[in-house]
Amino acid sequence: MPFTSKTAALTAPRTFSLIGRAIPAPAPDHVVVRIAATAVCHTDLGIYEGAYANLKYPVVMGHESTGVVEAIGEQVTHVKPGDPVIINPIISCGHCDLCQRQMQNLCRNAGLFGREVDGSLAELVPIAAKYAHPLPLELALDDGTIIETLATVKHAQDRLGIKPGESVVVIGQGTTGLLHTQLAALSGANPVIAISRTRWKLDMASRMGAHHALDISADKALSEVMRLTDQQGADVVIDTAGGAATLAVAIDMLKPGGRLSPYAVSHECCASFTTFPLYFKEISIIGSRALHPTDMAPSIELVSQGKIDIRGFVSGTYPLSKTAEAFRAYEGNANGVLRLVIDSREG
Ligand SMILES: [Zn+2]
Ligand SMILES: [Zn+2]
């Protein structure tokens, strides 16, 4: 210590620069993590394309990150150098009213590691030790990046409270849709109905426990969902596709008393939306934001116990020095990949 860390910095939309950054020895309650793998997702694509107006450049992206502890501050006891870790990227202030009530994911001063705070597209990152969660030694660090996404999915499903025997529809079978499908099946939901227009994603959904895999667009799936639920409608609909049109049909798919998770975030206005179906069927719309620190350990456990299958989510791997190439490839085929991984161990 100190180290120099090669870092992929976004200096303007669609423009990367590889720079060297000095990393000082960790503060007493911090660790320095030698990054192994960073998965990039739609949030990163939005940052890359300039969709976030108030960003301060340069931005160092990367919030789905695993690595190995390189150094620890003197107060750190839960990890030691050499330990594999995954980073909880939801940075909270610790002193606002919501943090004080243990609602860190809703922190009034929240930032995302990899957007407001420099993230993991680098060789080394300093971070408060509480954000570094130990991983089992046998877990592959590239596949392990998906645990961050799993924690956000678990957070949403904990809020939905899915019970055995309930019918669950998952609209969209990208990374989050597939994880929702798996987790719903694991909760004993039956049937779990997966909807996608992409055959290989539906095949993956079936492998991950979907009882029915519908190759149809969501707006045309209502009659099939009704048929598969004995004309009752579903107890739970989870929308991982987002968009105004999907919200209306998702509500139509629900049985009276049903719960809707509008999991995917969309800026589209819902022009045709009326509150009448909410009244008539007494529907609950249950929002969820990111993940809570307490979602991390159980998500790691779900994977280490083999209850959640994380194979097949990495569609391609690029070395850190080829970050720009990775993002160009991702932007050109956003629906054709699940996650691209940037490997910081390979320059
Ligand atoms: Zn992400
Ligand atoms: Zn706070």
PDB file of C-alpha atoms in Angstrom, residues 40-222:
ATOM      1  CA  VAL A  40     -22.968  -5.265 -16.373  1.00  0.00           C
ATOM      2  CA  CYS A  41     -26.739  -4.841 -16.521  1.00  0.00           C
ATOM      3  CA  HIS A  42     -29.398  -2.512 -17.964  1.00  0.00           C
ATOM      4  CA  THR A  43     -28.625   0.097 -15.299  1.00  0.00           C
ATOM      5  CA  ASP A  44     -25.048   0.276 -16.601  1.00  0.00           C
ATOM      6  CA  LEU A  45     -26.313   0.479 -20.174  1.00  0.00           C
ATOM      7  CA  GLY A  46     -28.447   3.484 -19.162  1.00  0.00           C
ATOM      8  CA  ILE A  47     -25.401   5.168 -17.577  1.00  0.00           C
ATOM      9  CA  TYR A  48     -23.300   4.371 -20.658  1.00  0.00           C
ATOM     10  CA  GLU A  49     -25.905   5.904 -22.972  1.00  0.00           C
ATOM     11  CA  GLY A  50     -26.210   9.069 -20.862  1.00  0.00           C
ATOM     12  CA  ALA A  51     -29.729   8.409 -19.551  1.00  0.00           C
ATOM     13  CA  TYR A  52     -28.898   9.806 -16.091  1.00  0.00           C
ATOM     14  CA  ALA A  53     -28.886  13.585 -16.387  1.00  0.00           C
ATOM     15  CA  ASN A  54     -27.085  14.585 -13.196  1.00  0.00           C
ATOM     16  CA  LEU A  55     -24.044  12.326 -13.318  1.00  0.00           C
ATOM     17  CA  LYS A  56     -20.652  13.787 -12.537  1.00  0.00           C
ATOM     18  CA  TYR A  57     -18.015  12.538 -14.970  1.00  0.00           C
ATOM     19  CA  PRO A  58     -15.845  10.592 -14.902  1.00  0.00           C
ATOM     20  CA  VAL A  59     -18.118   7.764 -13.725  1.00  0.00           C
ATOM     21  CA  VAL A  60     -16.613   4.438 -12.741  1.00  0.00           C
ATOM     22  CA  MET A  61     -19.394   1.911 -13.295  1.00  0.00           C
ATOM     23  CA  GLY A  62     -19.705  -1.580 -11.860  1.00  0.00           C
ATOM     24  CA  HIS A  63     -22.139  -2.547  -9.088  1.00  0.00           C
ATOM     25  CA  GLU A  64     -22.502  -6.334  -9.493  1.00  0.00           C
ATOM     26  CA  SER A  65     -19.057  -7.158  -8.246  1.00  0.00           C
ATOM     27  CA  THR A  66     -17.028  -9.910  -6.668  1.00  0.00           C
ATOM     28  CA  GLY A  67     -13.401  -9.983  -5.653  1.00  0.00           C
ATOM     29  CA  VAL A  68     -10.881 -10.917  -3.004  1.00  0.00           C
ATOM     30  CA  VAL A  69     -10.020  -8.815   0.025  1.00  0.00           C
ATOM     31  CA  GLU A  70      -6.604  -7.245  -0.493  1.00  0.00           C
ATOM     32  CA  ALA A  71      -6.236  -5.223   2.714  1.00  0.00           C
ATOM     33  CA  ILE A  72      -8.347  -4.351   5.759  1.00  0.00           C
ATOM     34  CA  GLY A  73      -8.506  -1.423   8.154  1.00  0.00           C
ATOM     35  CA  GLU A  74      -7.619  -2.000  11.798  1.00  0.00           C
ATOM     36  CA  GLN A  75     -11.272  -2.196  12.980  1.00  0.00           C
ATOM     37  CA  VAL A  76     -12.360  -4.806  10.435  1.00  0.00           C
ATOM     38  CA  THR A  77     -12.982  -8.283  11.824  1.00  0.00           C
ATOM     39  CA  HIS A  78     -15.540 -10.053   9.604  1.00  0.00           C
ATOM     40  CA  VAL A  79     -13.198 -10.504   6.620  1.00  0.00           C
ATOM     41  CA  LYS A  80      -9.446 -10.846   6.184  1.00  0.00           C
ATOM     42  CA  PRO A  81      -7.050 -10.542   3.246  1.00  0.00           C
ATOM     43  CA  GLY A  82      -7.581 -13.409   0.814  1.00  0.00           C
ATOM     44  CA  ASP A  83     -11.307 -13.823   1.530  1.00  0.00           C
ATOM     45  CA  PRO A  84     -13.619 -13.853  -1.509  1.00  0.00           C
ATOM     46  CA  VAL A  85     -16.422 -11.286  -1.200  1.00  0.00           C
ATOM     47  CA  ILE A  86     -19.386  -9.812  -3.023  1.00  0.00           C
ATOM     48  CA  ILE A  87     -20.173  -6.117  -2.704  1.00  0.00           C
ATOM     49  CA  ASN A  88     -23.530  -4.720  -1.624  1.00  0.00           C
ATOM     50  CA  PRO A  89     -23.636  -1.647  -3.884  1.00  0.00           C
ATOM     51  CA  ILE A  90     -26.482   0.195  -2.156  1.00  0.00           C
ATOM     52  CA  ILE A  91     -24.605   2.934  -0.344  1.00  0.00           C
ATOM     53  CA  SER A  92     -26.587   4.457   2.531  1.00  0.00           C
ATOM     54  CA  CYS A  93     -25.743   7.391   4.810  1.00  0.00           C
ATOM     55  CA  GLY A  94     -26.415   5.681   8.142  1.00  0.00           C
ATOM     56  CA  HIS A  95     -27.885   8.754   9.829  1.00  0.00           C
ATOM     57  CA  CYS A  96     -31.112   9.774   8.024  1.00  0.00           C
ATOM     58  CA  ASP A  97     -34.490   8.794   9.516  1.00  0.00           C
ATOM     59  CA  LEU A  98     -34.838   5.812   7.158  1.00  0.00           C
ATOM     60  CA  CYS A  99     -31.358   4.466   7.884  1.00  0.00           C
ATOM     61  CA  GLN A 100     -32.103   4.894  11.587  1.00  0.00           C
ATOM     62  CA  ARG A 101     -35.193   2.702  11.054  1.00  0.00           C
ATOM     63  CA  GLN A 102     -33.028   0.073   9.280  1.00  0.00           C
ATOM     64  CA  MET A 103     -34.507   0.898   5.858  1.00  0.00           C
ATOM     65  CA  GLN A 104     -31.111   1.465   4.249  1.00  0.00           C
ATOM     66  CA  ASN A 105     -32.357   0.715   0.731  1.00  0.00           C
ATOM     67  CA  LEU A 106     -34.653   3.751   1.028  1.00  0.00           C
ATOM     68  CA  CYS A 107     -31.938   6.034   2.441  1.00  0.00           C
ATOM     69  CA  ARG A 108     -32.653   9.681   1.669  1.00  0.00           C
ATOM     70  CA  ASN A 109     -29.021  10.172   0.661  1.00  0.00           C
ATOM     71  CA  ALA A 110     -28.598   6.817  -1.088  1.00  0.00           C
ATOM     72  CA  GLY A 111     -26.133   6.331  -3.894  1.00  0.00           C
ATOM     73  CA  LEU A 112     -25.197   3.407  -6.068  1.00  0.00           C
ATOM     74  CA  PHE A 113     -21.648   2.071  -5.952  1.00  0.00           C
ATOM     75  CA  GLY A 114     -20.872   2.264  -9.661  1.00  0.00           C
ATOM     76  CA  ARG A 115     -22.840   5.415 -10.392  1.00  0.00           C
ATOM     77  CA  GLU A 116     -22.806   8.098  -7.678  1.00  0.00           C
ATOM     78  CA  VAL A 117     -19.827   6.410  -6.025  1.00  0.00           C
ATOM     79  CA  ASP A 118     -16.905   4.946  -8.015  1.00  0.00           C
ATOM     80  CA  GLY A 119     -17.623   1.280  -8.772  1.00  0.00           C
ATOM     81  CA  SER A 120     -15.756  -1.871  -9.660  1.00  0.00           C
ATOM     82  CA  LEU A 121     -14.600  -1.470 -13.271  1.00  0.00           C
ATOM     83  CA  ALA A 122     -11.115  -1.357 -11.809  1.00  0.00           C
ATOM     84  CA  GLU A 123      -8.474  -3.638 -10.367  1.00  0.00           C
ATOM     85  CA  LEU A 124      -8.836  -2.409  -6.790  1.00  0.00           C
ATOM     86  CA  VAL A 125     -11.594  -0.571  -4.925  1.00  0.00           C
ATOM     87  CA  PRO A 126     -11.732   0.845  -1.412  1.00  0.00           C
ATOM     88  CA  ILE A 127     -15.114   0.426   0.298  1.00  0.00           C
ATOM     89  CA  ALA A 128     -16.592   0.503   3.803  1.00  0.00           C
ATOM     90  CA  ALA A 129     -16.186  -3.004   5.184  1.00  0.00           C
ATOM     91  CA  LYS A 130     -19.918  -3.415   5.909  1.00  0.00           C
ATOM     92  CA  TYR A 131     -20.560  -3.582   2.140  1.00  0.00           C
ATOM     93  CA  ALA A 132     -18.219  -6.563   1.651  1.00  0.00           C
ATOM     94  CA  HIS A 133     -20.023  -9.879   2.217  1.00  0.00           C
ATOM     95  CA  PRO A 134     -17.972 -13.081   2.422  1.00  0.00           C
ATOM     96  CA  LEU A 135     -18.536 -15.699  -0.275  1.00  0.00           C
ATOM     97  CA  PRO A 136     -17.911 -19.444  -0.021  1.00  0.00           C
ATOM     98  CA  LEU A 137     -14.453 -20.400  -1.327  1.00  0.00           C
ATOM     99  CA  GLU A 138     -15.773 -22.840  -3.923  1.00  0.00           C
ATOM    100  CA  LEU A 139     -17.982 -20.320  -5.728  1.00  0.00           C
ATOM    101  CA  ALA A 140     -16.779 -19.086  -9.137  1.00  0.00           C
ATOM    102  CA  LEU A 141     -16.414 -15.324  -8.830  1.00  0.00           C
ATOM    103  CA  ASP A 142     -17.761 -14.552 -12.326  1.00  0.00           C
ATOM    104  CA  ASP A 143     -20.982 -16.556 -11.824  1.00  0.00           C
ATOM    105  CA  GLY A 144     -21.162 -15.203  -8.267  1.00  0.00           C
ATOM    106  CA  THR A 145     -21.790 -11.641  -9.472  1.00  0.00           C
ATOM    107  CA  ILE A 146     -25.433 -12.655 -10.077  1.00  0.00           C
ATOM    108  CA  ILE A 147     -25.990 -12.859  -6.311  1.00  0.00           C
ATOM    109  CA  GLU A 148     -26.398  -9.071  -6.170  1.00  0.00           C
ATOM    110  CA  THR A 149     -29.296  -9.299  -8.623  1.00  0.00           C
ATOM    111  CA  LEU A 150     -30.684 -12.307  -6.769  1.00  0.00           C
ATOM    112  CA  ALA A 151     -30.751 -10.216  -3.587  1.00  0.00           C
ATOM    113  CA  THR A 152     -32.900  -7.551  -5.304  1.00  0.00           C
ATOM    114  CA  VAL A 153     -35.249 -10.265  -6.597  1.00  0.00           C
ATOM    115  CA  LYS A 154     -35.416 -11.874  -3.161  1.00  0.00           C
ATOM    116  CA  HIS A 155     -36.154  -8.483  -1.643  1.00  0.00           C
ATOM    117  CA  ALA A 156     -39.160  -8.077  -3.965  1.00  0.00           C
ATOM    118  CA  GLN A 157     -40.445 -11.600  -3.330  1.00  0.00           C
ATOM    119  CA  ASP A 158     -40.117 -11.273   0.430  1.00  0.00           C
ATOM    120  CA  ARG A 159     -42.390  -8.250   0.146  1.00  0.00           C
ATOM    121  CA  LEU A 160     -44.840 -10.257  -2.000  1.00  0.00           C
ATOM    122  CA  GLY A 161     -44.912 -13.097   0.524  1.00  0.00           C
ATOM    123  CA  ILE A 162     -45.514 -15.888  -1.997  1.00  0.00           C
ATOM    124  CA  LYS A 163     -47.073 -18.969  -0.345  1.00  0.00           C
ATOM    125  CA  PRO A 164     -46.984 -22.630  -1.453  1.00  0.00           C
ATOM    126  CA  GLY A 165     -49.692 -23.406  -3.988  1.00  0.00           C
ATOM    127  CA  GLU A 166     -50.150 -19.841  -5.154  1.00  0.00           C
ATOM    128  CA  SER A 167     -50.143 -19.144  -8.880  1.00  0.00           C
ATOM    129  CA  VAL A 168     -47.410 -16.782 -10.057  1.00  0.00           C
ATOM    130  CA  VAL A 169     -46.928 -15.191 -13.480  1.00  0.00           C
ATOM    131  CA  VAL A 170     -43.484 -13.801 -14.341  1.00  0.00           C
ATOM    132  CA  ILE A 171     -43.534 -11.471 -17.351  1.00  0.00           C
ATOM    133  CA  GLY A 172     -40.164 -11.348 -19.126  1.00  0.00           C
ATOM    134  CA  GLN A 173     -37.393 -13.947 -18.726  1.00  0.00           C
ATOM    135  CA  GLY A 174     -34.240 -11.884 -18.743  1.00  0.00           C
ATOM    136  CA  THR A 175     -31.875 -12.204 -15.792  1.00  0.00           C
ATOM    137  CA  THR A 176     -34.319 -10.850 -13.207  1.00  0.00           C
ATOM    138  CA  GLY A 177     -37.283 -12.720 -14.718  1.00  0.00           C
ATOM    139  CA  LEU A 178     -35.418 -16.030 -14.596  1.00  0.00           C
ATOM    140  CA  LEU A 179     -34.395 -15.437 -10.984  1.00  0.00           C
ATOM    141  CA  HIS A 180     -37.989 -14.515 -10.101  1.00  0.00           C
ATOM    142  CA  THR A 181     -39.168 -17.727 -11.774  1.00  0.00           C
ATOM    143  CA  GLN A 182     -36.685 -19.810  -9.787  1.00  0.00           C
ATOM    144  CA  LEU A 183     -37.395 -18.152  -6.473  1.00  0.00           C
ATOM    145  CA  ALA A 184     -41.192 -18.428  -6.926  1.00  0.00           C
ATOM    146  CA  ALA A 185     -40.852 -22.142  -7.722  1.00  0.00           C
ATOM    147  CA  LEU A 186     -38.601 -22.533  -4.669  1.00  0.00           C
ATOM    148  CA  SER A 187     -41.334 -20.935  -2.520  1.00  0.00           C
ATOM    149  CA  GLY A 188     -43.676 -23.711  -3.648  1.00  0.00           C
ATOM    150  CA  ALA A 189     -45.740 -21.567  -5.997  1.00  0.00           C
ATOM    151  CA  ASN A 190     -47.730 -23.692  -8.448  1.00  0.00           C
ATOM    152  CA  PRO A 191     -48.188 -23.037 -11.234  1.00  0.00           C
ATOM    153  CA  VAL A 192     -45.311 -20.690 -12.055  1.00  0.00           C
ATOM    154  CA  ILE A 193     -46.042 -19.291 -15.511  1.00  0.00           C
ATOM    155  CA  ALA A 194     -43.083 -17.776 -17.386  1.00  0.00           C
ATOM    156  CA  ILE A 195     -43.722 -15.437 -20.320  1.00  0.00           C
ATOM    157  CA  SER A 196     -41.145 -14.409 -22.931  1.00  0.00           C
ATOM    158  CA  ARG A 197     -40.798 -14.022 -26.689  1.00  0.00           C
ATOM    159  CA  THR A 198     -37.358 -15.655 -26.675  1.00  0.00           C
ATOM    160  CA  ARG A 199     -37.210 -19.445 -26.997  1.00  0.00           C
ATOM    161  CA  TRP A 200     -33.852 -20.014 -25.291  1.00  0.00           C
ATOM    162  CA  LYS A 201     -34.906 -17.905 -22.329  1.00  0.00           C
ATOM    163  CA  LEU A 202     -38.080 -19.991 -22.015  1.00  0.00           C
ATOM    164  CA  ASP A 203     -35.990 -23.171 -22.128  1.00  0.00           C
ATOM    165  CA  MET A 204     -33.912 -21.733 -19.283  1.00  0.00           C
ATOM    166  CA  ALA A 205     -37.110 -20.803 -17.409  1.00  0.00           C
ATOM    167  CA  SER A 206     -38.316 -24.413 -17.682  1.00  0.00           C
ATOM    168  CA  ARG A 207     -34.965 -25.649 -16.366  1.00  0.00           C
ATOM    169  CA  MET A 208     -35.352 -23.178 -13.502  1.00  0.00           C
ATOM    170  CA  GLY A 209     -38.706 -24.527 -12.407  1.00  0.00           C
ATOM    171  CA  ALA A 210     -41.410 -22.830 -14.498  1.00  0.00           C
ATOM    172  CA  HIS A 211     -44.405 -25.138 -14.854  1.00  0.00           C
ATOM    173  CA  HIS A 212     -45.498 -23.377 -18.026  1.00  0.00           C
ATOM    174  CA  ALA A 213     -43.354 -21.398 -20.470  1.00  0.00           C
ATOM    175  CA  LEU A 214     -45.448 -19.223 -22.780  1.00  0.00           C
ATOM    176  CA  ASP A 215     -43.889 -18.039 -26.028  1.00  0.00           C
ATOM    177  CA  ILE A 216     -46.211 -15.079 -26.468  1.00  0.00           C
ATOM    178  CA  SER A 217     -46.119 -11.343 -25.823  1.00  0.00           C
ATOM    179  CA  ALA A 218     -47.574 -10.362 -22.441  1.00  0.00           C
ATOM    180  CA  ASP A 219     -50.423  -8.350 -23.953  1.00  0.00           C
ATOM    181  CA  LYS A 220     -51.675 -11.496 -25.701  1.00  0.00           C
ATOM    182  CA  ALA A 221     -51.129 -13.881 -22.793  1.00  0.00           C
ATOM    183  CA  LEU A 222     -54.247 -13.099 -20.738  1.00  0.00           C
TER     184      LEU A 222
END
